[in-house]
Structures are given as structure tokens and as C-alpha cells.
PDB file of C-alpha atoms in Angstrom:
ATOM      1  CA  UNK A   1       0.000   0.000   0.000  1.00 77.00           C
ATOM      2  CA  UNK A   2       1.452   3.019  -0.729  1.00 84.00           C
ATOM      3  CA  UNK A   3       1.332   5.968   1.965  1.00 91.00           C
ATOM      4  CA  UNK A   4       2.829   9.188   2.072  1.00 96.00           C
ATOM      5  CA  UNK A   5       3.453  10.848   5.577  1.00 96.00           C
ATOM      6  CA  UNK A   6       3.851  14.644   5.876  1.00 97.00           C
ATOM      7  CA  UNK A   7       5.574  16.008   9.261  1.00 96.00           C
ATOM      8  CA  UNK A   8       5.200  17.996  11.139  1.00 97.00           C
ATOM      9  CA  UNK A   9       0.654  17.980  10.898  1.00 96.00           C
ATOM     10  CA  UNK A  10       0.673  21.830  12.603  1.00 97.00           C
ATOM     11  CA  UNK A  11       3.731  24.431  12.598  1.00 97.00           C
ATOM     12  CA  UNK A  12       2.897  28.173  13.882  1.00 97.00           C
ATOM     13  CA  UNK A  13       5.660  30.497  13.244  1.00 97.00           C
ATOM     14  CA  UNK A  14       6.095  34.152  13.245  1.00 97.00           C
ATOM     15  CA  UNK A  15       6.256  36.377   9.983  1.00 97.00           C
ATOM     16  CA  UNK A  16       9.877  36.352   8.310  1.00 97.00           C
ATOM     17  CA  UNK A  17      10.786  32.738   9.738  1.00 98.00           C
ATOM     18  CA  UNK A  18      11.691  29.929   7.368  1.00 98.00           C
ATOM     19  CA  UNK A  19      10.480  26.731   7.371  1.00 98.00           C
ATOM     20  CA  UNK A  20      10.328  23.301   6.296  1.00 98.00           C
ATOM     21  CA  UNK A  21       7.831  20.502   5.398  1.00 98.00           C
ATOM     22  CA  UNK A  22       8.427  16.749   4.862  1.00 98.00           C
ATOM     23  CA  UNK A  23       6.495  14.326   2.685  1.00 98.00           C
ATOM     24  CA  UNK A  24       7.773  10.814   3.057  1.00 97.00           C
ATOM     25  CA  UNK A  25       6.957   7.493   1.802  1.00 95.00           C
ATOM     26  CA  UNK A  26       8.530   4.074   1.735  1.00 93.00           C
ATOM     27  CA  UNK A  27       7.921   3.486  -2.065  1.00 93.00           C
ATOM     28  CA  UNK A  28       9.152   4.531  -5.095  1.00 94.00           C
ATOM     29  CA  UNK A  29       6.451   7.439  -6.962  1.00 95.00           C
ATOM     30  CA  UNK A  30       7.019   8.758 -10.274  1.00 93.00           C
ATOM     31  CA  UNK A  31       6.331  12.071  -9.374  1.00 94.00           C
ATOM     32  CA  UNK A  32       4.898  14.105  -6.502  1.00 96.00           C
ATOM     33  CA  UNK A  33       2.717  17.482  -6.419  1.00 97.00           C
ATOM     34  CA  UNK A  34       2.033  19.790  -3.689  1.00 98.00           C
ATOM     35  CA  UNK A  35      -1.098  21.450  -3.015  1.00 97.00           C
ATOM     36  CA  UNK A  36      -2.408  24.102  -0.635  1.00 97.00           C
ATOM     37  CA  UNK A  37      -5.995  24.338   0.316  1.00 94.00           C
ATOM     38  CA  UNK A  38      -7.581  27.182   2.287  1.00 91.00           C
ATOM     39  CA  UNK A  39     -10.409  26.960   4.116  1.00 87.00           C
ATOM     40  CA  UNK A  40     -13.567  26.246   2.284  1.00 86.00           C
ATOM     41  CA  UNK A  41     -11.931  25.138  -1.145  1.00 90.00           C
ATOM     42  CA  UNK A  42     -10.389  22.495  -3.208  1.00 93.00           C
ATOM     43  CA  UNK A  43      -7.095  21.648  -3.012  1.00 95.00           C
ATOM     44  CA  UNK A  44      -4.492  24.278  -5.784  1.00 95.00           C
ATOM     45  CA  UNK A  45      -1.648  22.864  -7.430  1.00 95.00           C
ATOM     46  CA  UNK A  46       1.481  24.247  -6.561  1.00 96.00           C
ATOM     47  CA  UNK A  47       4.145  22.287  -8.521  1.00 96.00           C
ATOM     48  CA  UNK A  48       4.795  18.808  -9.756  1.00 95.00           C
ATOM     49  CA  UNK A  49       8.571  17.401  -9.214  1.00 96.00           C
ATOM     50  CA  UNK A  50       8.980  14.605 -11.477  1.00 95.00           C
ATOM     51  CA  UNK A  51      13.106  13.814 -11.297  1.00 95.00           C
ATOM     52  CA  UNK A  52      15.301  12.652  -8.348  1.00 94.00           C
ATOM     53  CA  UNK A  53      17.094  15.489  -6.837  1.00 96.00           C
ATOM     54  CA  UNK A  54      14.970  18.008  -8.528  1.00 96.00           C
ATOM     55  CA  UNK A  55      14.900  21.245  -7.094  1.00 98.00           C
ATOM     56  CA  UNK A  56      11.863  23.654  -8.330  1.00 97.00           C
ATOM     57  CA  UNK A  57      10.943  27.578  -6.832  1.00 97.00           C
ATOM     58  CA  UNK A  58       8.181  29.150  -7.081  1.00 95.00           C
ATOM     59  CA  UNK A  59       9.309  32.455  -5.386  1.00 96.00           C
ATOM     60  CA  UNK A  60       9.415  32.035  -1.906  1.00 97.00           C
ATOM     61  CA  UNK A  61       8.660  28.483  -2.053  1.00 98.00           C
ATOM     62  CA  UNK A  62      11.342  26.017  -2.997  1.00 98.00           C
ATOM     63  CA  UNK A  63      10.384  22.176  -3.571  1.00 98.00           C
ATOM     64  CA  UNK A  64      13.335  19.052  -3.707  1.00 98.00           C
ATOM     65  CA  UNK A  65      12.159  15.626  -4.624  1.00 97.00           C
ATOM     66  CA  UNK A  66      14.391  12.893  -2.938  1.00 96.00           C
ATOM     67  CA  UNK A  67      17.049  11.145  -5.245  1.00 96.00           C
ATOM     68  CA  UNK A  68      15.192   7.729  -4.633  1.00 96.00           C
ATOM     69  CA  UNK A  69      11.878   9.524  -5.612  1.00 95.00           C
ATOM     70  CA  UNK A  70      10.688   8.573  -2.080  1.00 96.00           C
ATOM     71  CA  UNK A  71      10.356  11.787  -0.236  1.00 96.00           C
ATOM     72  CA  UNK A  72       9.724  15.786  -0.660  1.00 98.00           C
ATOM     73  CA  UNK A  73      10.427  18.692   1.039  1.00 98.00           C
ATOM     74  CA  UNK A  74       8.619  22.123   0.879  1.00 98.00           C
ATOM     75  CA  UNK A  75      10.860  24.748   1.864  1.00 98.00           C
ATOM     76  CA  UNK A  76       9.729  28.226   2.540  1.00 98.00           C
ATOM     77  CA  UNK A  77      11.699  31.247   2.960  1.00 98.00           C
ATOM     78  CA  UNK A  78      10.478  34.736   5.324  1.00 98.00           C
ATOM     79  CA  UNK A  79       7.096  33.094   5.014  1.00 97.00           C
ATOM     80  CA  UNK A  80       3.846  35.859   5.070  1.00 97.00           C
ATOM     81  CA  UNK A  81       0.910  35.392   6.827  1.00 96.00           C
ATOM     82  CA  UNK A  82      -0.812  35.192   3.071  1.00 95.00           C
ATOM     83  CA  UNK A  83       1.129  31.696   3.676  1.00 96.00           C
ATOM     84  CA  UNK A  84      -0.957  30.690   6.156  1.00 96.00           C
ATOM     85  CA  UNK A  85      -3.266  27.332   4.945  1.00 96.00           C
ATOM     86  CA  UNK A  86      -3.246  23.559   4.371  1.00 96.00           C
ATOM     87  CA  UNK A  87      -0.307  22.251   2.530  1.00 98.00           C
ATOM     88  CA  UNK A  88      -0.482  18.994   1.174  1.00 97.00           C
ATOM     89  CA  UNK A  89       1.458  16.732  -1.026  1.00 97.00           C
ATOM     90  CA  UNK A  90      -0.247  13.787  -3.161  1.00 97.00           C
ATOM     91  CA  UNK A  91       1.713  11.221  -5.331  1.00 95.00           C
ATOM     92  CA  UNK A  92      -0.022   8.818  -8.100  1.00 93.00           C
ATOM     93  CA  UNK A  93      -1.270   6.014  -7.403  1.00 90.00           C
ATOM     94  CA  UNK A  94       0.501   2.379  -8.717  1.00 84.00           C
ATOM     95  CA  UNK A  95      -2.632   2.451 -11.765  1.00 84.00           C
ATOM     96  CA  UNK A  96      -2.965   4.297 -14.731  1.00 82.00           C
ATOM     97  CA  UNK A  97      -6.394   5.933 -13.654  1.00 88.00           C
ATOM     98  CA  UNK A  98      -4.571   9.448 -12.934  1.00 89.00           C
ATOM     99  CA  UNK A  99      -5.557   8.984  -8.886  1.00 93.00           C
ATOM    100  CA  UNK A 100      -4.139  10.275  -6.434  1.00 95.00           C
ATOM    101  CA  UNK A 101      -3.294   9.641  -3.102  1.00 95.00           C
ATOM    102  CA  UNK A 102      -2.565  12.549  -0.263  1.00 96.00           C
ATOM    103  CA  UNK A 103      -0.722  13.025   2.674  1.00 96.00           C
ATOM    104  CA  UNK A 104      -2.578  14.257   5.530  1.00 95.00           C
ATOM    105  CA  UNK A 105      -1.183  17.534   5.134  1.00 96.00           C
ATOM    106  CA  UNK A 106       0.422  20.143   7.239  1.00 97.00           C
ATOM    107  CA  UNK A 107      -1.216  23.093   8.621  1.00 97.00           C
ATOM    108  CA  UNK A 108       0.702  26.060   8.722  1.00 97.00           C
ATOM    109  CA  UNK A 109      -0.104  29.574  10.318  1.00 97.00           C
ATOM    110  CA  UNK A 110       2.176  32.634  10.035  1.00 97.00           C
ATOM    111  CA  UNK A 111       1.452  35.271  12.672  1.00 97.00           C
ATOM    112  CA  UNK A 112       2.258  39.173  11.512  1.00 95.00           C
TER     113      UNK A 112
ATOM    114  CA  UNK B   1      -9.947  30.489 -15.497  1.00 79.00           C
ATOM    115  CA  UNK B   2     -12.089  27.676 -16.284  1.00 84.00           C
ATOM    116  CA  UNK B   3     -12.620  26.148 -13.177  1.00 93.00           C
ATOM    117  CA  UNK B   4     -14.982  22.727 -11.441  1.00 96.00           C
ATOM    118  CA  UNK B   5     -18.007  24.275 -10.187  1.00 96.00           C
ATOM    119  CA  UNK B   6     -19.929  22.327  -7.459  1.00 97.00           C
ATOM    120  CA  UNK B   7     -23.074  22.528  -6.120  1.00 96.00           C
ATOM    121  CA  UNK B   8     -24.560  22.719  -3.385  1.00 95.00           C
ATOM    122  CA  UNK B   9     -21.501  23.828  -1.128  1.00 96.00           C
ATOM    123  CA  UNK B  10     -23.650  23.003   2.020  1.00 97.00           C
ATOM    124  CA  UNK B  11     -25.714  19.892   2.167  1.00 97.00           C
ATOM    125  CA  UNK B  12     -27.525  18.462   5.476  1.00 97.00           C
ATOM    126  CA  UNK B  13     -29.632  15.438   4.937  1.00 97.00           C
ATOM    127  CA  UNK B  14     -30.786  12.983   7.097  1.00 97.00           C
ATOM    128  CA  UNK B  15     -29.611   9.674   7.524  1.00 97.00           C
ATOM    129  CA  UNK B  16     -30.657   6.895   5.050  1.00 97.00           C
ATOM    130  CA  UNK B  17     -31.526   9.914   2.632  1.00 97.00           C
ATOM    131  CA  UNK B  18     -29.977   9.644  -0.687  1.00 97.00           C
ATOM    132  CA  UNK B  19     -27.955  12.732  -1.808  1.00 97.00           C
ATOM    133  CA  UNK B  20     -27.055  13.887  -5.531  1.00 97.00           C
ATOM    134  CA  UNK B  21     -23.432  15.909  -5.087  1.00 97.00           C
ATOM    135  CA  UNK B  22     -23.350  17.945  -8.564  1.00 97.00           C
ATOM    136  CA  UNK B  23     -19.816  19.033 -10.455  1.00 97.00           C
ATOM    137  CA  UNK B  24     -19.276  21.124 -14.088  1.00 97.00           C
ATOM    138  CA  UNK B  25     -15.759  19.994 -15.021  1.00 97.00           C
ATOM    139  CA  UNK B  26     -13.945  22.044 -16.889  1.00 95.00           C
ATOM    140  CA  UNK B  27     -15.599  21.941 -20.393  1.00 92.00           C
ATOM    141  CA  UNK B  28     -12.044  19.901 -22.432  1.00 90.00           C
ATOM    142  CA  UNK B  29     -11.523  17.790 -19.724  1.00 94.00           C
ATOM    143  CA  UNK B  30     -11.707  14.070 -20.167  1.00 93.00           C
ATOM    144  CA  UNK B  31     -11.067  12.700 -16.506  1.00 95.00           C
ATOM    145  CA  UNK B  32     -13.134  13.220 -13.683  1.00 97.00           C
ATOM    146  CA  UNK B  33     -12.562  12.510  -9.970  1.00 97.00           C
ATOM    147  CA  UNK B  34     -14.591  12.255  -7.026  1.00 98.00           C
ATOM    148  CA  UNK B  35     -12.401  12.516  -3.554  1.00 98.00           C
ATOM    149  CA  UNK B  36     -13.622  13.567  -0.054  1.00 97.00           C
ATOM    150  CA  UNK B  37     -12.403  14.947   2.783  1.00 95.00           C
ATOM    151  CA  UNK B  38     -13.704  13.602   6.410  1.00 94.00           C
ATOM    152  CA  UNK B  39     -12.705  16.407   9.082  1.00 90.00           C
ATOM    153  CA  UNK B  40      -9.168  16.504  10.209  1.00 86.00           C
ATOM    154  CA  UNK B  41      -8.491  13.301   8.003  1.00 90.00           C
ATOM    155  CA  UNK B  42      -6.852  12.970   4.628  1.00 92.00           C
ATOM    156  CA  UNK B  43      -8.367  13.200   1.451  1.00 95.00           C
ATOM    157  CA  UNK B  44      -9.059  10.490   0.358  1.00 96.00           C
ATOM    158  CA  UNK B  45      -9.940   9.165  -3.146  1.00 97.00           C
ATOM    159  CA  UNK B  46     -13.244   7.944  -4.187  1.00 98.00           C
ATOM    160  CA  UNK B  47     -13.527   7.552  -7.712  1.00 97.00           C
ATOM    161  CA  UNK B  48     -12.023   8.057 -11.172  1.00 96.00           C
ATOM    162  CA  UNK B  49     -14.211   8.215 -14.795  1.00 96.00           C
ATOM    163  CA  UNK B  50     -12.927   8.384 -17.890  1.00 94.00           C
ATOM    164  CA  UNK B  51     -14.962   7.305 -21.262  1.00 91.00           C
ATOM    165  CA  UNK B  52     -18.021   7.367 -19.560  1.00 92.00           C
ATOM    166  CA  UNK B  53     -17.254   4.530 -17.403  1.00 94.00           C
ATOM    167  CA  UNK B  54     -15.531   4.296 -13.674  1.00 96.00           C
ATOM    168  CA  UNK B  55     -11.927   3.362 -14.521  1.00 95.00           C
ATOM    169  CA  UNK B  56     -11.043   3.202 -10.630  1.00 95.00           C
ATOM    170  CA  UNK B  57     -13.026   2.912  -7.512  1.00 95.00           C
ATOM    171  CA  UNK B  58     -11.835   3.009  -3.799  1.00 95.00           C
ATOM    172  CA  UNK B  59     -13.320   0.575  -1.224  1.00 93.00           C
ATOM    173  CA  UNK B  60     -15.043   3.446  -0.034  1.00 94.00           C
ATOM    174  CA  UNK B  61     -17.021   3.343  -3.204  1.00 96.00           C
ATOM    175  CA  UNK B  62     -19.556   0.668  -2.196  1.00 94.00           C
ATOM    176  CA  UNK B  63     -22.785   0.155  -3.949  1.00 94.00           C
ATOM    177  CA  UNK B  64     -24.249   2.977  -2.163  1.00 96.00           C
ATOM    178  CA  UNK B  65     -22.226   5.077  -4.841  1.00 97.00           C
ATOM    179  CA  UNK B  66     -22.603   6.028  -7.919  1.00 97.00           C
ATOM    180  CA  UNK B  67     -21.322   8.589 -10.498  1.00 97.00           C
ATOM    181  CA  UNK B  68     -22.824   9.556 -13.657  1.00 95.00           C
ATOM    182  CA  UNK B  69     -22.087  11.973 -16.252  1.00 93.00           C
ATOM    183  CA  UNK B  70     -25.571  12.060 -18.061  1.00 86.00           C
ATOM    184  CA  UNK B  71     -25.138  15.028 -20.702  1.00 86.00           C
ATOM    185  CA  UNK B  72     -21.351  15.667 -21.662  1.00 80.00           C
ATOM    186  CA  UNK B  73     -21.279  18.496 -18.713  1.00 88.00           C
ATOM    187  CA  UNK B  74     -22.039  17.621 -15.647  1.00 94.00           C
ATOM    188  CA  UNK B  75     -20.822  14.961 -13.263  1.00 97.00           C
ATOM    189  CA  UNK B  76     -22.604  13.690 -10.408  1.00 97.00           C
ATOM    190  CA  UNK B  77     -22.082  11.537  -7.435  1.00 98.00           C
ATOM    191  CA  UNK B  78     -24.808   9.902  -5.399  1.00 98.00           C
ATOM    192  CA  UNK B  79     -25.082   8.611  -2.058  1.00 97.00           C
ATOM    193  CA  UNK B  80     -27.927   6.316  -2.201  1.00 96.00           C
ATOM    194  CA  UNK B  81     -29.187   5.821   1.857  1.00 95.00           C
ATOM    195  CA  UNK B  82     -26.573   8.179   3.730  1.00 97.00           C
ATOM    196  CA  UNK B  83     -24.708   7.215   7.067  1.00 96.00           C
ATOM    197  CA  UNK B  84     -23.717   9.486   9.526  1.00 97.00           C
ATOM    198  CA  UNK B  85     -19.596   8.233   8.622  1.00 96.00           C
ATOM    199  CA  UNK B  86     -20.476   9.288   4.872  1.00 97.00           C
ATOM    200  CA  UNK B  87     -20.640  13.097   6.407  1.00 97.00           C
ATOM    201  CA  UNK B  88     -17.601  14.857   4.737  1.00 97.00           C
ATOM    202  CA  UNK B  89     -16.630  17.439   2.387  1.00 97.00           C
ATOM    203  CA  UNK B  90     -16.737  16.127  -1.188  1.00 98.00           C
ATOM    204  CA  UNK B  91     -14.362  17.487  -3.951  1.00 98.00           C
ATOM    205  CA  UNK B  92     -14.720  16.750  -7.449  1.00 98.00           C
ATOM    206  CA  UNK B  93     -11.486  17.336  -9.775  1.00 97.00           C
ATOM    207  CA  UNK B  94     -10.930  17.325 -13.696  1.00 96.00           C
ATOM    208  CA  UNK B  95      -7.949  16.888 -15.677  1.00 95.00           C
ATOM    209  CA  UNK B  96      -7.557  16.676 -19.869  1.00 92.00           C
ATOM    210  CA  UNK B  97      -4.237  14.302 -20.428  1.00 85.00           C
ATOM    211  CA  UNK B  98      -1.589  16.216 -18.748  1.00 83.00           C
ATOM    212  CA  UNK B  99      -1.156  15.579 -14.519  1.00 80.00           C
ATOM    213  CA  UNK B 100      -2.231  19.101 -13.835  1.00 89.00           C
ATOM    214  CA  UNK B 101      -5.936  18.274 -11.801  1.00 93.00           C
ATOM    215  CA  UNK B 102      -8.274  20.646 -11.026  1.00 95.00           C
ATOM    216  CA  UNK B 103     -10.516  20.906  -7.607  1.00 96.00           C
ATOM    217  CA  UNK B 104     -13.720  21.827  -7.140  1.00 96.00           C
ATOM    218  CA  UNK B 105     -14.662  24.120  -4.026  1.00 96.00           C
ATOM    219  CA  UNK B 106     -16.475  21.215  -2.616  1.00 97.00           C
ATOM    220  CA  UNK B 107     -19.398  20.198  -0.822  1.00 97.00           C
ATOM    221  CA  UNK B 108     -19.799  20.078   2.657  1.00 97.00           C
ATOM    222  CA  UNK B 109     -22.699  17.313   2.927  1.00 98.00           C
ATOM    223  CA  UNK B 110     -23.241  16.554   7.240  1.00 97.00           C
ATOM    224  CA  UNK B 111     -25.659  13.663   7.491  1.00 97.00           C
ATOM    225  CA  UNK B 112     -27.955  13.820  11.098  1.00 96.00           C
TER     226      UNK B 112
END
């Protein structure tokens, strides 16, 4: 069965801090995508790492896919409160259907 | 931008009700997804249609469930006699071939 585990569920930081979030899995996914959701909608596509050891931004955000294609990290730099939501990260599952299956997510506030 | 338009965003039914959950995908895409969202859980996937059939189902999706797509635009999931554990929010997503999947807003259906 395939899981993925996100760590930590709940960070609260101050405005300006960096921080990091883990998505980790004992198998082998062909890509992963992270998502944030904010209260009272779907789930937005952030980014889709498809390569070991790739390394994407998205301006503040920086995302690194594991060389073994087994893990993720979300990296955010002098987060904003505008930061503040549900981030989660999904991989495919092992058929062809296109579904996906989620972490539980972390939930991250940033306090002005 | 296009986006998967649900409706109704609340629902509250009683138990053994059946419900009708209501999505517009975006108008070019060819897969549709149902996934929901049990408070402070993960989301978790329900169902995947492509071709006018179900090309995946979780073993969530028992025969209580069932999705339909009955005039090329909108996609529908139904609960046929509700539990209280089916109370969740409901997403429905879209894709056309590329990994990219779009989110509805959701609906929030509570069964009493």
C-alpha cells in the first residue's frame, strides 16, 4: 500500500521565519505534487517534481524531490501570513487511472 | 480560469436519505474525480471516470455510490441511503491528459 506521511501535521511560526515541510513514503512514486488548500476550497496545485534530486521555486517556495523519488520537502523562505493554509502533497497512485493519493497535510499559520 | 463548479456547497440530509453531489468539469476535460475529505483526516480518493465509465473505484465506493455523467457536462455523485460516517466534504477534480488536476470548491454534505 502506498502511503505518504507529511511532518510535522501543525507548525505556527512568526512572519519572516523559514520553514520546512516533509512528505515521506517508503515506495518509489514517479512524481509528486504539492497542493495548498484554504479553508472552504479544493485543493491548488502548486508544482509537480517529477526527477530525483529536482529542485523547483516558485518564489518564496522552494520544492526538492528525494534522489530515490521517495520523499519531498517544501521549503519556505520569510514566510507571510498570506502563507498561512493547508499544505499537502499527493503522489499517483501504482494504476494508470490518474488517482491520487494525499498526505494528511500540514497546517501552517504565520502570525504578523 | 475555467474552473470545477460544485453545487450545493452546504448539504444536510438525514440519515438513510440519498444525496445527488453535482460538479461542471472544466468543459475539455476528459477525466473526472470524485475525492472527499472527512474532518481533520486525509483526502481520500473515491472515484475516477474516464470514457463514460468508472476506470477506478476506492473501497469506499460501495454500492451505495454512484457517479454519472448524463449530458457531456455535468458529473454527479450519489449517495444512495446516507450514514452518519459518509458526512464529509466532497471534492470533485478534472484533468484533460496532462497531470495538472483541477478541484472543485467542494461540498460540505453533514448527514444527522
Amino acid at each position: 500500500t502506498q502511503l505518504l506521511e507529511q511532518s510535522p501535521q501543525f507548525l505556527s511560526i512568526q512572519e519572516g521565519e523559514n520553514l520546512t515541510v516533509y512528505c515521506n513514503s517508503s515506495s518509489v512514486f514517479s512524481s509528486l505534487q504539492w497542493y495548498r488548500q484554504e479553508p472552504g476550497e479544493g485543493p491548488v496545485l502548486l508544482v509537480t517534481v517529477v526527477t530525483g534530486g529536482e529542485v523547483k521555486k516558485l518564489k518564496r517556495l522552494t520544492f526538492q524531490f528525494g534522489d530515490a523519488r521517495k520523499d519531498s520537502s517544501l521549503h519556505i523562505t520569510a514566510a507571510q501570513p498570506g502563507d498561512t493554509g493547508l499544505y499537502l502533497c499527493a503522489g499517483p497512485g501504482s494504476s494508470n487511472t490518474g488517482k491520487l493519493i494525499f498526505g494528511q497535510g500540514t497546517t501552517l499559520q504565520v502570525k504578523p | 480560469e475555467p474552473e470545477v463548479t460544485q453545487t450545493p456547497s452546504h448539504q444536510v440530509t438525514q440519515m438513510g436519505q440519498e444525496v445527488i453531489l453535482r460538479c461542471v468539469p472544466i468543459s475539455n476535460h476528459l477525466y473526472f474525480y470524485w475525492y472527499r475529505q472527512i474532518l481533520g483526516q486525509k483526502v481520500e480518493f473515491l472515484v475516477s471516470f474516464y470514457n463514460n465509465e468508472i476506470s477506478e473505484k476506492s473501497e469506499i465506493f460501495d454500492d451505495q455510490f454512484s457517479v454519472e455523467r448524463p449530458d457531456g457536462s455535468n458529473f454527479t455523485l450519489k449517495i444512495r441511503s446516507t450514514k452518519l460516517e459518509d458526512s464529509a466534504m466532497y471534492f470533485c477534480a478534472s484533468r484533460t491528459d496532462s497531470e495538472k488536476l483541477f478541484f472543485g470548491s467542494g461540498t460540505q454534505l453533514s448527514v444527522l
